[in-house]
């Protein structure tokens, strides 16, 4: 079923009238993805897990696609990638879980695109039979934490000194969970 994700397409309209195509990242998106992350500010890069200044690393994400491990959803406006949100499928005893991550270009922030992309990934996760979604957000990023909470994620805890910035300073991380399946204590 995860391979059917390659055919996913959704055309959305933001509140300001901007039309956006949401679709999976494709191998032909190498340069578009590199371009998206090339505009990440120094502040953005502090909070990303990978060194997005490494063009080959970012290009490799488009070249080494495996939708059974990671489903990357891109937002495209006029043939330009403006956002990248990923659903990471876990394995083994954690196979019922998925982790969400997102990055938007500066000009697309606070316009509703991030919310729509995450809602789309939540729906995809449900359709893929996942039971639980996870997001880890550095607590310094209050608006991002709030956005996940408004989507229905609940803060389970804060992990002290869990995230290390490039300069070696550590930050707390909010562990946010969204159950997709209701588990009742039936006997």
PDB file of N, CA, C and O in Angstrom, residues 90 99 134-140 145 155-164 169-177:
ATOM      1  N   UNK A  90       8.300   3.904  11.258  1.00  0.00           N
ATOM      2  CA  UNK A  90       9.193   3.189  12.163  1.00  0.00           C
ATOM      3  C   UNK A  90       9.095   1.695  11.910  1.00  0.00           C
ATOM      4  O   UNK A  90       8.226   1.232  11.184  1.00  0.00           O
ATOM      5  N   UNK A  99       6.714   9.418  12.527  1.00  0.00           N
ATOM      6  CA  UNK A  99       7.220  10.697  13.020  1.00  0.00           C
ATOM      7  C   UNK A  99       7.066  11.738  11.924  1.00  0.00           C
ATOM      8  O   UNK A  99       7.369  11.467  10.758  1.00  0.00           O
ATOM      9  N   UNK A 134       4.223  11.031  16.091  1.00  0.00           N
ATOM     10  CA  UNK A 134       5.162  11.665  17.019  1.00  0.00           C
ATOM     11  C   UNK A 134       5.757  12.899  16.353  1.00  0.00           C
ATOM     12  O   UNK A 134       6.076  12.871  15.161  1.00  0.00           O
ATOM     13  N   UNK A 135       5.918  13.945  17.137  1.00  0.00           N
ATOM     14  CA  UNK A 135       6.671  15.117  16.695  1.00  0.00           C
ATOM     15  C   UNK A 135       7.555  15.550  17.858  1.00  0.00           C
ATOM     16  O   UNK A 135       7.095  15.590  19.002  1.00  0.00           O
ATOM     17  N   UNK A 136       8.804  15.817  17.563  1.00  0.00           N
ATOM     18  CA  UNK A 136       9.737  16.349  18.559  1.00  0.00           C
ATOM     19  C   UNK A 136      10.069  17.771  18.139  1.00  0.00           C
ATOM     20  O   UNK A 136      10.568  17.984  17.032  1.00  0.00           O
ATOM     21  N   UNK A 137       9.772  18.730  19.012  1.00  0.00           N
ATOM     22  CA  UNK A 137       9.986  20.134  18.683  1.00  0.00           C
ATOM     23  C   UNK A 137      10.761  20.787  19.821  1.00  0.00           C
ATOM     24  O   UNK A 137      10.382  20.657  20.990  1.00  0.00           O
ATOM     25  N   UNK A 138      11.829  21.487  19.459  1.00  0.00           N
ATOM     26  CA  UNK A 138      12.596  22.223  20.453  1.00  0.00           C
ATOM     27  C   UNK A 138      11.666  23.247  21.096  1.00  0.00           C
ATOM     28  O   UNK A 138      10.948  23.978  20.397  1.00  0.00           O
ATOM     29  N   UNK A 139      11.647  23.287  22.423  1.00  0.00           N
ATOM     30  CA  UNK A 139      10.678  24.128  23.129  1.00  0.00           C
ATOM     31  C   UNK A 139      10.877  25.618  22.861  1.00  0.00           C
ATOM     32  O   UNK A 139       9.945  26.396  23.058  1.00  0.00           O
ATOM     33  N   UNK A 140      12.064  26.016  22.389  1.00  0.00           N
ATOM     34  CA  UNK A 140      12.291  27.418  21.998  1.00  0.00           C
ATOM     35  C   UNK A 140      11.342  27.833  20.879  1.00  0.00           C
ATOM     36  O   UNK A 140      11.088  29.016  20.700  1.00  0.00           O
ATOM     37  N   UNK A 145       5.365  24.420  18.364  1.00  0.00           N
ATOM     38  CA  UNK A 145       4.725  23.536  19.346  1.00  0.00           C
ATOM     39  C   UNK A 145       3.222  23.796  19.341  1.00  0.00           C
ATOM     40  O   UNK A 145       2.417  22.865  19.273  1.00  0.00           O
ATOM     41  N   UNK A 155       1.185  17.336  24.247  1.00  0.00           N
ATOM     42  CA  UNK A 155       2.535  17.304  24.808  1.00  0.00           C
ATOM     43  C   UNK A 155       2.566  16.255  25.911  1.00  0.00           C
ATOM     44  O   UNK A 155       1.828  16.347  26.880  1.00  0.00           O
ATOM     45  N   UNK A 156       3.427  15.266  25.737  1.00  0.00           N
ATOM     46  CA  UNK A 156       3.556  14.199  26.723  1.00  0.00           C
ATOM     47  C   UNK A 156       4.577  14.551  27.787  1.00  0.00           C
ATOM     48  O   UNK A 156       4.407  14.198  28.947  1.00  0.00           O
ATOM     49  N   UNK A 157       5.643  15.216  27.365  1.00  0.00           N
ATOM     50  CA  UNK A 157       6.688  15.592  28.314  1.00  0.00           C
ATOM     51  C   UNK A 157       7.665  16.534  27.613  1.00  0.00           C
ATOM     52  O   UNK A 157       7.597  16.729  26.404  1.00  0.00           O
ATOM     53  N   UNK A 158       8.538  17.103  28.403  1.00  0.00           N
ATOM     54  CA  UNK A 158       9.666  17.852  27.863  1.00  0.00           C
ATOM     55  C   UNK A 158      10.922  17.080  28.228  1.00  0.00           C
ATOM     56  O   UNK A 158      11.092  16.664  29.380  1.00  0.00           O
ATOM     57  N   UNK A 159      11.765  16.875  27.247  1.00  0.00           N
ATOM     58  CA  UNK A 159      13.013  16.150  27.445  1.00  0.00           C
ATOM     59  C   UNK A 159      14.130  17.167  27.643  1.00  0.00           C
ATOM     60  O   UNK A 159      14.459  17.916  26.723  1.00  0.00           O
ATOM     61  N   UNK A 160      14.687  17.204  28.845  1.00  0.00           N
ATOM     62  CA  UNK A 160      15.695  18.209  29.186  1.00  0.00           C
ATOM     63  C   UNK A 160      16.993  17.976  28.434  1.00  0.00           C
ATOM     64  O   UNK A 160      17.470  16.837  28.351  1.00  0.00           O
ATOM     65  N   UNK A 161      17.531  19.055  27.877  1.00  0.00           N
ATOM     66  CA  UNK A 161      18.827  19.029  27.198  1.00  0.00           C
ATOM     67  C   UNK A 161      18.922  17.932  26.143  1.00  0.00           C
ATOM     68  O   UNK A 161      19.969  17.335  25.934  1.00  0.00           O
ATOM     69  N   UNK A 162      17.856  17.680  25.444  1.00  0.00           N
ATOM     70  CA  UNK A 162      17.743  16.567  24.501  1.00  0.00           C
ATOM     71  C   UNK A 162      18.298  16.915  23.119  1.00  0.00           C
ATOM     72  O   UNK A 162      18.689  16.048  22.366  1.00  0.00           O
ATOM     73  N   UNK A 163      18.308  18.181  22.777  1.00  0.00           N
ATOM     74  CA  UNK A 163      18.709  18.643  21.449  1.00  0.00           C
ATOM     75  C   UNK A 163      19.965  19.494  21.581  1.00  0.00           C
ATOM     76  O   UNK A 163      20.025  20.383  22.424  1.00  0.00           O
ATOM     77  N   UNK A 164      20.970  19.224  20.730  1.00  0.00           N
ATOM     78  CA  UNK A 164      22.200  20.005  20.781  1.00  0.00           C
ATOM     79  C   UNK A 164      22.314  20.884  19.538  1.00  0.00           C
ATOM     80  O   UNK A 164      22.253  20.393  18.408  1.00  0.00           O
ATOM     81  N   UNK A 169      25.436  24.118  22.622  1.00  0.00           N
ATOM     82  CA  UNK A 169      24.417  24.413  23.639  1.00  0.00           C
ATOM     83  C   UNK A 169      23.262  23.428  23.475  1.00  0.00           C
ATOM     84  O   UNK A 169      22.968  22.970  22.371  1.00  0.00           O
ATOM     85  N   UNK A 170      22.628  23.091  24.574  1.00  0.00           N
ATOM     86  CA  UNK A 170      21.512  22.153  24.508  1.00  0.00           C
ATOM     87  C   UNK A 170      20.187  22.866  24.764  1.00  0.00           C
ATOM     88  O   UNK A 170      20.141  23.928  25.388  1.00  0.00           O
ATOM     89  N   UNK A 171      19.135  22.253  24.267  1.00  0.00           N
ATOM     90  CA  UNK A 171      17.781  22.782  24.414  1.00  0.00           C
ATOM     91  C   UNK A 171      16.851  21.642  24.806  1.00  0.00           C
ATOM     92  O   UNK A 171      17.081  20.485  24.480  1.00  0.00           O
ATOM     93  N   UNK A 172      15.761  22.008  25.458  1.00  0.00           N
ATOM     94  CA  UNK A 172      14.725  21.045  25.798  1.00  0.00           C
ATOM     95  C   UNK A 172      13.869  20.783  24.557  1.00  0.00           C
ATOM     96  O   UNK A 172      13.735  21.639  23.676  1.00  0.00           O
ATOM     97  N   UNK A 173      13.279  19.594  24.509  1.00  0.00           N
ATOM     98  CA  UNK A 173      12.429  19.190  23.393  1.00  0.00           C
ATOM     99  C   UNK A 173      11.067  18.771  23.937  1.00  0.00           C
ATOM    100  O   UNK A 173      10.991  18.017  24.913  1.00  0.00           O
ATOM    101  N   UNK A 174      10.018  19.281  23.297  1.00  0.00           N
ATOM    102  CA  UNK A 174       8.657  18.844  23.613  1.00  0.00           C
ATOM    103  C   UNK A 174       8.373  17.578  22.807  1.00  0.00           C
ATOM    104  O   UNK A 174       8.537  17.576  21.584  1.00  0.00           O
ATOM    105  N   UNK A 175       7.989  16.516  23.492  1.00  0.00           N
ATOM    106  CA  UNK A 175       7.578  15.285  22.828  1.00  0.00           C
ATOM    107  C   UNK A 175       6.058  15.351  22.687  1.00  0.00           C
ATOM    108  O   UNK A 175       5.332  15.358  23.681  1.00  0.00           O
ATOM    109  N   UNK A 176       5.600  15.435  21.444  1.00  0.00           N
ATOM    110  CA  UNK A 176       4.183  15.586  21.138  1.00  0.00           C
ATOM    111  C   UNK A 176       3.673  14.328  20.454  1.00  0.00           C
ATOM    112  O   UNK A 176       4.312  13.819  19.524  1.00  0.00           O
ATOM    113  N   UNK A 177       2.525  13.827  20.921  1.00  0.00           N
ATOM    114  CA  UNK A 177       1.948  12.613  20.363  1.00  0.00           C
ATOM    115  C   UNK A 177       0.513  12.853  19.917  1.00  0.00           C
ATOM    116  O   UNK A 177      -0.223  13.621  20.531  1.00  0.00           O
TER     117      UNK A 177
END
